[in-house]
Short mmCIF file of C-alpha atoms in Angstrom, two decimals:
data_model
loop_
_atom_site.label_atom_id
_atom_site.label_comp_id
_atom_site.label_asym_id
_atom_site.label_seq_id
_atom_site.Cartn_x
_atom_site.Cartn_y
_atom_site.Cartn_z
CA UNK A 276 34.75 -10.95 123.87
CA UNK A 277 37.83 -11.87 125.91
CA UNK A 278 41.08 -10.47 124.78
CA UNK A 279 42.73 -13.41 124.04
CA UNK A 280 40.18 -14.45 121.51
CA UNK A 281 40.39 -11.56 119.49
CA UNK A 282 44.28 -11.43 119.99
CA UNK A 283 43.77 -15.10 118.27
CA UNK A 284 41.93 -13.80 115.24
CA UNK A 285 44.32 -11.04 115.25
CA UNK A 286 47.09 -13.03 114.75
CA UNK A 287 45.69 -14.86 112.11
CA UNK A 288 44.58 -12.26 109.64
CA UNK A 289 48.06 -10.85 110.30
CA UNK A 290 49.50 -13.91 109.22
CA UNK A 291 47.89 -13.62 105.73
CA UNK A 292 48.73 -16.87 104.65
CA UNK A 293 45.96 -16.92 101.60
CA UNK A 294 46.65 -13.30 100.78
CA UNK A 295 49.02 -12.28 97.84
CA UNK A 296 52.97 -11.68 99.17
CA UNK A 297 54.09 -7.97 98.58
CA UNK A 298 54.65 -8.22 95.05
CA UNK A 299 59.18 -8.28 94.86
CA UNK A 300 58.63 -5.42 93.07
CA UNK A 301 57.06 -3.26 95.69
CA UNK A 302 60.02 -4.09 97.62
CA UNK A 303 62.74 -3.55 94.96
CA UNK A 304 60.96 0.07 93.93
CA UNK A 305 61.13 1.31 98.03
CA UNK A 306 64.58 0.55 98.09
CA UNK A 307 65.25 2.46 94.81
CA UNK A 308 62.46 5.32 96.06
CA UNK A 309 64.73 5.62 99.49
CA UNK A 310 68.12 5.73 97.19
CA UNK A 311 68.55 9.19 96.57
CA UNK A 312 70.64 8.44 93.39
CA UNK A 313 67.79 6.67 91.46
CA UNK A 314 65.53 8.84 88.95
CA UNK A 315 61.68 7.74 88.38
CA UNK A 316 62.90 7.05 84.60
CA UNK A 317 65.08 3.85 86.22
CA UNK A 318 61.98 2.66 88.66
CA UNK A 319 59.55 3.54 85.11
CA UNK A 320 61.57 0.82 83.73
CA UNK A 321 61.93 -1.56 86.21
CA UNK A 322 58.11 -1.50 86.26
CA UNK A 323 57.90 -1.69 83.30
CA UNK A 324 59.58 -5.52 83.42
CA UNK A 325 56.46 -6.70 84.84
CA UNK A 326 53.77 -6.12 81.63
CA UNK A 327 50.90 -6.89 83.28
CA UNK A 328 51.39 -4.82 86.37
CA UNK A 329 52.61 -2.36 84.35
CA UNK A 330 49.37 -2.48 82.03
CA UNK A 331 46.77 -2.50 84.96
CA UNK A 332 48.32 0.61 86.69
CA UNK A 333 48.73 3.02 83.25
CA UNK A 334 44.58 1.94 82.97
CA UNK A 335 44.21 2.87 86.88
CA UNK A 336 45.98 6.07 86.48
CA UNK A 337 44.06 6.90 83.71
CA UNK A 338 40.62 5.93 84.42
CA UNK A 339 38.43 8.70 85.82
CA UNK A 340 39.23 8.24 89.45
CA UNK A 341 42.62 9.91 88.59
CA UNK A 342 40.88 12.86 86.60
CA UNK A 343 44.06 14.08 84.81
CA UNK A 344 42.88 15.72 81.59
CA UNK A 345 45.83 14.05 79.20
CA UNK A 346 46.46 10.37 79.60
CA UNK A 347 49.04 9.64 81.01
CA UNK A 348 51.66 6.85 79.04
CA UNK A 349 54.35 6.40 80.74
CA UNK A 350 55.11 5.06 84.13
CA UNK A 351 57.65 7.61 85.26
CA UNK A 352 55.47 10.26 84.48
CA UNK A 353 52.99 8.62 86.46
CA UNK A 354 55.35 8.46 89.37
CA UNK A 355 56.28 12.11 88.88
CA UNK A 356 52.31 13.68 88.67
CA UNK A 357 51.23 11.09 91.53
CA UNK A 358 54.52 11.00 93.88
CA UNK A 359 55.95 7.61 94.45
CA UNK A 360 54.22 6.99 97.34
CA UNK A 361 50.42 6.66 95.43
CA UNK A 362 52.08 4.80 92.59
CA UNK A 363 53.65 2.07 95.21
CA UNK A 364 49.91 2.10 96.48
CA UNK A 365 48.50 1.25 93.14
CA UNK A 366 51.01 -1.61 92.78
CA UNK A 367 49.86 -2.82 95.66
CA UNK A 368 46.28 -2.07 95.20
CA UNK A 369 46.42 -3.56 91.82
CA UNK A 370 47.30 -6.75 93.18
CA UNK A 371 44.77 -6.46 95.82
CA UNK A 372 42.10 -5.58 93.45
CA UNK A 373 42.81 -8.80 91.31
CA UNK A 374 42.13 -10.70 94.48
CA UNK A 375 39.26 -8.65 95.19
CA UNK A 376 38.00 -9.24 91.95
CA UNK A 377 38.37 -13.09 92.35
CA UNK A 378 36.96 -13.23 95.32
CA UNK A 379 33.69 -11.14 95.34
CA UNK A 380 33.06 -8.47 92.09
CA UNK A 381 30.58 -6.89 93.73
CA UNK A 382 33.03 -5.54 96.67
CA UNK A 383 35.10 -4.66 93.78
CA UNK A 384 32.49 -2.42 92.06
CA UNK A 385 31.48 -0.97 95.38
CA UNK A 386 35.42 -0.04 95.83
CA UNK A 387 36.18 1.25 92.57
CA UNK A 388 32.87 3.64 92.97
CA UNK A 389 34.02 4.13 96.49
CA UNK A 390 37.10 5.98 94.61
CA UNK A 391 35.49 7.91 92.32
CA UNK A 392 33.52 9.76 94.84
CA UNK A 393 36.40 10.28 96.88
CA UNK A 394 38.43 11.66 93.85
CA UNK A 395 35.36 14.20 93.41
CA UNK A 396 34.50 15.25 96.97
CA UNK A 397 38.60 15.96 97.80
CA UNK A 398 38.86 17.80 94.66
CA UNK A 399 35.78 19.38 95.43
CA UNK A 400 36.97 20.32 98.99
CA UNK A 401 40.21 21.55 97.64
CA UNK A 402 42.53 18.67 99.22
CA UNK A 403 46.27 19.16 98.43
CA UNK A 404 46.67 15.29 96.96
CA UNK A 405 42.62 13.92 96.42
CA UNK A 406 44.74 10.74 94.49
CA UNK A 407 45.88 9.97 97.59
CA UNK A 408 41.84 9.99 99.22
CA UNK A 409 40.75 7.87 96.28
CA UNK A 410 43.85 5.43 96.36
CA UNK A 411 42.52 4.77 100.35
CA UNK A 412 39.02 4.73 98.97
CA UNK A 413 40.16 2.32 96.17
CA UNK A 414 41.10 -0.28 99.20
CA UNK A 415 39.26 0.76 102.14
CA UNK A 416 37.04 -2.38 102.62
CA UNK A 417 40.43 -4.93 102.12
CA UNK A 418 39.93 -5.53 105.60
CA UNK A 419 36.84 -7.74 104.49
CA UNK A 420 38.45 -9.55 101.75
CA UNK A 421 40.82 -10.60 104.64
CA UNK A 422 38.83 -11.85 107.05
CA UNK A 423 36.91 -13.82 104.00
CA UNK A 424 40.16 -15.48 103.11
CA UNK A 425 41.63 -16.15 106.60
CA UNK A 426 39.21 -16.75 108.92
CA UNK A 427 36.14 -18.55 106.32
CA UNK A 428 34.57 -19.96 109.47
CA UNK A 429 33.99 -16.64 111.55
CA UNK A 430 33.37 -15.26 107.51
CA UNK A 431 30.18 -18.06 107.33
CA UNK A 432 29.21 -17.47 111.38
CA UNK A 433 29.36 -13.54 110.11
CA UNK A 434 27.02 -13.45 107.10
CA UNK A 435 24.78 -15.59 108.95
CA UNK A 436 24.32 -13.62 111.91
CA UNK A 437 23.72 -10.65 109.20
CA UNK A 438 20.77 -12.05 107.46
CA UNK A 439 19.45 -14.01 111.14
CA UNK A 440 19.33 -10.70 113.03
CA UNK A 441 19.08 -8.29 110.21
CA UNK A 442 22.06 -6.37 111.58
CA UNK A 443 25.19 -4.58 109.57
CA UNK A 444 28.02 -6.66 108.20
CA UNK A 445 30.52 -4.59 110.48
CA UNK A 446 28.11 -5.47 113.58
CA UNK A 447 28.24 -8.71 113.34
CA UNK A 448 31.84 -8.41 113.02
CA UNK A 449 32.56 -7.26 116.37
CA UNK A 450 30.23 -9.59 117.75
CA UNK A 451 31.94 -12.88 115.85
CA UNK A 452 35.76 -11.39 116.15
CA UNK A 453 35.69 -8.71 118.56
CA UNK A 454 37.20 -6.84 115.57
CA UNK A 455 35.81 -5.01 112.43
CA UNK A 456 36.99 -4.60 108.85
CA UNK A 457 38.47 -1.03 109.36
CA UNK A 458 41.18 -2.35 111.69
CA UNK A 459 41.85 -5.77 109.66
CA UNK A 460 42.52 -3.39 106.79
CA UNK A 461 44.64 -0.67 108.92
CA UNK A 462 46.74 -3.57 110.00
CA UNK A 463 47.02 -5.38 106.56
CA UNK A 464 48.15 -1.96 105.16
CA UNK A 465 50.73 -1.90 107.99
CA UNK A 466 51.67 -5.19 107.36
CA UNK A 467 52.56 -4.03 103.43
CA UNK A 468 54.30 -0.71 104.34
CA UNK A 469 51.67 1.88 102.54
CA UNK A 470 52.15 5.28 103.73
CA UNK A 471 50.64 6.38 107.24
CA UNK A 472 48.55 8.57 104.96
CA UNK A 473 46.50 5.52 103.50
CA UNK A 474 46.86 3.45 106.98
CA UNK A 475 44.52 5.98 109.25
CA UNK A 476 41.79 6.53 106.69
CA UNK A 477 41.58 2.79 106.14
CA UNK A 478 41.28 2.48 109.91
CA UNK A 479 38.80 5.13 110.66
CA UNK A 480 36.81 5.02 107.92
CA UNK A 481 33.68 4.07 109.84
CA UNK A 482 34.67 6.47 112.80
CA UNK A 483 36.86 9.10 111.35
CA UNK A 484 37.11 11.36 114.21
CA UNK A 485 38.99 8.57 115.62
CA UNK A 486 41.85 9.15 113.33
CA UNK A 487 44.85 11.38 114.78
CA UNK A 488 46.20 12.85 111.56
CA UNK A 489 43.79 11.96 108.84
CA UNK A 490 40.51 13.40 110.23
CA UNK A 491 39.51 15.32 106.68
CA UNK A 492 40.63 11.99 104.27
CA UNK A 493 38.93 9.61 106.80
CA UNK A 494 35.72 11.91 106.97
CA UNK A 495 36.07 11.56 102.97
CA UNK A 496 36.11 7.93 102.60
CA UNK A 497 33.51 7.71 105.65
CA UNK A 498 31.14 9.68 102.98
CA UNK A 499 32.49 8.56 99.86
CA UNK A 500 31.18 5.04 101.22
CA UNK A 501 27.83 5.90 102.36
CA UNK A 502 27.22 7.96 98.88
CA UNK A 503 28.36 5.02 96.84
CA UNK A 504 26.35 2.91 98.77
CA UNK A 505 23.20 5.25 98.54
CA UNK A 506 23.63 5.07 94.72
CA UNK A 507 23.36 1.38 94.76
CA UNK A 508 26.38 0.86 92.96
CA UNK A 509 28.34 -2.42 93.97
CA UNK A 510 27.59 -4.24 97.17
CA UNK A 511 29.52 -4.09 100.64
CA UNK A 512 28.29 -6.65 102.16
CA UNK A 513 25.23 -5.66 103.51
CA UNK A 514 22.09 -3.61 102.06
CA UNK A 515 21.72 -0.50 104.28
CA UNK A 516 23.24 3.03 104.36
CA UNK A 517 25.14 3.31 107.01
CA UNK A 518 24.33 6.53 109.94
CA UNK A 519 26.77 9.47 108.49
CA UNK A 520 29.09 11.14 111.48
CA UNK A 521 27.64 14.03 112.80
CA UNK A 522 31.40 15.44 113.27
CA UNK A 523 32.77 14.18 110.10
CA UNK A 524 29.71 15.75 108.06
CA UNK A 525 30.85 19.11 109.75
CA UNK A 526 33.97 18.50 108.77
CA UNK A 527 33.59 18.20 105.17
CA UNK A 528 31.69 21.49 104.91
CA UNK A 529 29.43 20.37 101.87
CA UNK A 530 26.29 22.52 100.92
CA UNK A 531 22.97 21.23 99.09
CA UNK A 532 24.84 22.42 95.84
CA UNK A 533 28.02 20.60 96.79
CA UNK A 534 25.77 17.48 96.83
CA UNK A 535 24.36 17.91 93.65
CA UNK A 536 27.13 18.61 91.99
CA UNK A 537 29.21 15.90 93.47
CA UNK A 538 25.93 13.49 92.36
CA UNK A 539 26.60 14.54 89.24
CA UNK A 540 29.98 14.56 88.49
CA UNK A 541 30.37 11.25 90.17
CA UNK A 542 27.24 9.67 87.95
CA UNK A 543 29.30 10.68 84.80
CA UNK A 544 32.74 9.03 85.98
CA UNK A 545 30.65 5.75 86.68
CA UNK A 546 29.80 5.63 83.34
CA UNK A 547 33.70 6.13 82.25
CA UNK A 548 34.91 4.04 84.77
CA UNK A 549 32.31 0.93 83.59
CA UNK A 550 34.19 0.77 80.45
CA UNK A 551 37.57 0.84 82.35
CA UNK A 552 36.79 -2.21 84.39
CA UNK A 553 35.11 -4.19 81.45
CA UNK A 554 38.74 -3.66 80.34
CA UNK A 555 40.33 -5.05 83.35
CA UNK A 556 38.02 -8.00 83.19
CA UNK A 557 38.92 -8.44 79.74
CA UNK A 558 42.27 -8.40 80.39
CA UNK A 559 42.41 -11.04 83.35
CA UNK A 560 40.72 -13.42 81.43
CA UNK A 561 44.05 -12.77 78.77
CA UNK A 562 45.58 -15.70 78.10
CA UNK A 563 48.80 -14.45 79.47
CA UNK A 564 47.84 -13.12 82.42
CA UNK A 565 46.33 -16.81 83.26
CA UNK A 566 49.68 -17.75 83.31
CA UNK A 567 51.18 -15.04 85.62
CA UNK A 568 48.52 -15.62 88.20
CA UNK B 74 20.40 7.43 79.55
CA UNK B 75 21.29 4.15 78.45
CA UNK B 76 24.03 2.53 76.95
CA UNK B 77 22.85 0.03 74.17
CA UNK B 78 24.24 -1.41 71.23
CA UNK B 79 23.93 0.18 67.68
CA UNK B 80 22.15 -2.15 66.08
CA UNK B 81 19.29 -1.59 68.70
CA UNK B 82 19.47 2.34 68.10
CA UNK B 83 16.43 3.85 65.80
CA UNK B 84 15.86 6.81 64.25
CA UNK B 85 14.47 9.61 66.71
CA UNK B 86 16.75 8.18 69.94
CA UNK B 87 18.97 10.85 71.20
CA UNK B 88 22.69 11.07 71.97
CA UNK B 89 23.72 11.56 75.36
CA UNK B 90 27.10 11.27 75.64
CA UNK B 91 28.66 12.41 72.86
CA UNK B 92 30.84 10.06 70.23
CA UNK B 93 34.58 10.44 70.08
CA UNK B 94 36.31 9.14 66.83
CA UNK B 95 39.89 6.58 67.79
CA UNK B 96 41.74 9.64 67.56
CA UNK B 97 39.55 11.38 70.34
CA UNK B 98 37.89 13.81 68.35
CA UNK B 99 33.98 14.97 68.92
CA UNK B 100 32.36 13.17 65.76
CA UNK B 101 28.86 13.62 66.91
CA UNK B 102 27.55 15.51 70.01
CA UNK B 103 25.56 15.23 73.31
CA UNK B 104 21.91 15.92 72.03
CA UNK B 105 22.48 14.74 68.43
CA UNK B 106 19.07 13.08 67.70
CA UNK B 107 20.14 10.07 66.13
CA UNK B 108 18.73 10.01 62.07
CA UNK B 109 18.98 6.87 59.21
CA UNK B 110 22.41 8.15 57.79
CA UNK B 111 23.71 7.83 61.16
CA UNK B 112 23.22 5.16 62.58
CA UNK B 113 25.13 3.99 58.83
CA UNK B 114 27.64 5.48 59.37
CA UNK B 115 28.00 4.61 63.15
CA UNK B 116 27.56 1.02 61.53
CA UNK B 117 30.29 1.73 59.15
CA UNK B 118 32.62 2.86 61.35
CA UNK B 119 32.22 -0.17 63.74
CA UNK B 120 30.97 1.32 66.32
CA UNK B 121 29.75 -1.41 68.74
CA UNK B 122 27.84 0.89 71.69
CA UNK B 123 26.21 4.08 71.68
CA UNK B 124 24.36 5.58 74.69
CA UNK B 125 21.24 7.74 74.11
CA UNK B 126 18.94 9.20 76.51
CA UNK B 127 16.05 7.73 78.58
CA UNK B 128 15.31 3.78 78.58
CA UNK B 129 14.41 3.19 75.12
CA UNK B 130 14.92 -0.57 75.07
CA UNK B 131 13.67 -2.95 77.84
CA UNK B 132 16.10 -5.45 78.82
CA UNK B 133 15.22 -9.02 79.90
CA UNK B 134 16.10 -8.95 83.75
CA UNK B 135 16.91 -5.53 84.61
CA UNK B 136 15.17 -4.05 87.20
CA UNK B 137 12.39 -1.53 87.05
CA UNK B 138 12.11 2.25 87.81
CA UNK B 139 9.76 1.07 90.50
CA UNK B 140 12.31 -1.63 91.84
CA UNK B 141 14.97 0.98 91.46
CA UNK B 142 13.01 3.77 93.59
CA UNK B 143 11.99 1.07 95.95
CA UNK B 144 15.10 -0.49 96.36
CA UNK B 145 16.90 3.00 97.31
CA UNK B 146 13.92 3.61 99.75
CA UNK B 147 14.77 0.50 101.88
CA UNK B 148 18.66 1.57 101.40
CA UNK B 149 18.01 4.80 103.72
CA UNK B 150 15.41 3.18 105.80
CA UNK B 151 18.04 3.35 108.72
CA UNK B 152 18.85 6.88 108.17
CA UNK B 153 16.05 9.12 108.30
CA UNK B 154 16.57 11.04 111.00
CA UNK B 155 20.23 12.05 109.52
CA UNK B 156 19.12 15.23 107.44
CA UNK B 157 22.18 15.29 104.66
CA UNK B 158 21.61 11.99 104.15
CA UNK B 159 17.77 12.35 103.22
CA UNK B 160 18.55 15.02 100.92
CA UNK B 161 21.12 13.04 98.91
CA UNK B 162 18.22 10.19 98.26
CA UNK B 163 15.31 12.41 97.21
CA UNK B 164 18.39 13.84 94.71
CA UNK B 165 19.19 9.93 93.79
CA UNK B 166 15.32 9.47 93.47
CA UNK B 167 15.00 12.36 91.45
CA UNK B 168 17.98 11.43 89.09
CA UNK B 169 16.43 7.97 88.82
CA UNK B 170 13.24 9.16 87.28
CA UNK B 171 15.01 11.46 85.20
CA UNK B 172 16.87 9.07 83.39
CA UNK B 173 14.41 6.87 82.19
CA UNK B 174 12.74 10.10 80.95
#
């Protein structure tokens, strides 16, 4: 694939012309986040302008991904148990999840259970900030609602040469763009400013020694997605379980009762988390929100 | 276990999750086997879903335990040479046939 092709398709999914702006309100809460003189009760409220945005990130916070044992009901205390940072994420992943949704529910199921793992497994492995792991996990596969939207051409040529050749989604990416999912979505996130944190994970998620500061959160999601997957729940695009990193495996550390446990714990949250995104649905098909969107 | 509706729940079905009241209060527990006065009550209260254990009521279109097992078969076809990754199916298997027990 010459460089200047791929440069080409580059450029275009970085020009995300069908992809949702940074909602103003991202922007507006990072200037206020970098202004040492506003508190999290003045950026609770000017969330709090926005209902709908406001509404979708209380039920994200809550659901099981986040595993706090009280519910949490306001946004500033949201900001001040999850650190600005994951809360700005969840704006944007919000928005990106409606769009998700739109475009293909089945990615959308597979990302939401992506999450849950990776809430489990970081707890599990005793990660400083696992909301941070399942945030990344929550949007790891944007990357392929991008090239879906931008490029639909290469998108058709790509899901054709999966089911003519019987080869993985992220194969016949390379082959059609020169470019896979992991770094549309690494640059997308770039693009919108998340935190380097998120960025690297996103990136690496199918080669996680790759990554340069996020080996253990990109060895999470690289597991988290092949787990999920293994389960059955949601589609990613294509049927098969994808080879698990020697390196990353090692990583991680996990025993046989790790696994089972993990199993487990994260069959129970899917059952929480179902109600939570009958809820969602429920609330997109809202009257109101038809008119916001 | 399976999560079905209340007016499909007999007598004899057993709880397996337990049910909370609005306020978030235990009102009946995990293992509860589910008995006439109930389900009433359940009714009473409104309650719309209850999930019991096993697969006591066959739904139009949903897949099989065979299709199920089958199905996560092909998913690790690719993969069985990666060790880890065989163990976590033959726990999926196992966790598939123990829910429609």
């Amino acid at each position: 694939m010459e460089d200047a092709k791929r440069q080409g398709f580059k450029a275009a999914l970085r020009e995300t012309k069908n992809l949702p702006t940074l909602p103003g309100i991202v922007v507006k809460l990072t200037r206020m986040a970098d202004d040492p003189d506003s508190t999290t009760e003045q950026m609770g409220r000017v969330l709090s302008k926005d209902h709908i945005l406001a509404a979708k990130l209380l039920m994200l916070v809550n659901s099981a991904f986040y595993g706090f044992p009280q519910r949490i009901s306001s946004l500033s205390s949201a900001m001040i148990l999850l650190g600005f940072n994951v809360v700005k994420s969840l704006i944007i992943s919000a928005s990106i999840f409606e769009m998700m949704e739109k475009q293909d529910v089945e990615l959308w199921e597979h990302s939401l259970g992506c999450a849950v793992v990776c809430n489990v497994v970081a707890k599990r492995i005793g990660v400083e900030e696992p909301e941070e792991v399942s945030t990344a996990g929550l949007i790891h596969d944007i990357g392929k609602v991008a090239i879906k939207m931008e490029l639909p051409q290469e998108y058709a040529k790509i899901t054709r040469l999966m089911q003519e050749r019987k080869i993985t989604m992220r194969q016949a990416e390379l082959e059609v763009l020169g470019l896979d999912h992991a770094e549309a979505g690494a640059w997308l996130t770039k693009i919108w400013n998340l935190p380097p944190r998120l960025i690297e994970p996103i990136g690496c998620h199918h080669d996680p020694l790759q990554a340069k500061a996020e080996q253990l959160s990109s060895a999470i999601i690289h597991f988290s997605d092949i787990l999920i997957r293994g389960m059955g729940y949601g589609h990613a695009g294509d049927d098969k379980v994808p080879k698990l990193d020697k390196q990353a495996w090692e990583l991680l550390g996990l025993s046989q009762e790790d696994i089972d446990q993990v199993i487990d714990e994260v069959e129970e949250k899917l059952w929480e988390v179902k109600g939570f995104s009958l809820e969602i649905q429920a609330e997109a098909e809202a009257p109101d929100s038809a008119a916001k969107s | 276990m399976q999560q079905i509706l209340c007016s499909q729940a007999r007598e004899g079905m057993v709880l397996a999750k337990d049910i909370m009241t609005p306020e978030g209060r235990v009102l009946c527990g995990k293992g509860t086997p589910l008995t006439t006065s109930l389900l009433s009550r359940l009714e009473k209260m409104d309650m719309v879903y209850v999930t019991v254990e096993g697969h006591p009521i066959e739904v139009p279109g949903e897949k099989t335990l065979q299709q199920e097992l089958q199905e996560t078969e092909e998913r690790f076809s690719n993969v069985t040479k990666i060790a880890p990754l065989m163990y976590i199916k033959k726990r999926i298997l196992q966790k598939l046939v123990d829910s429609r027990r």
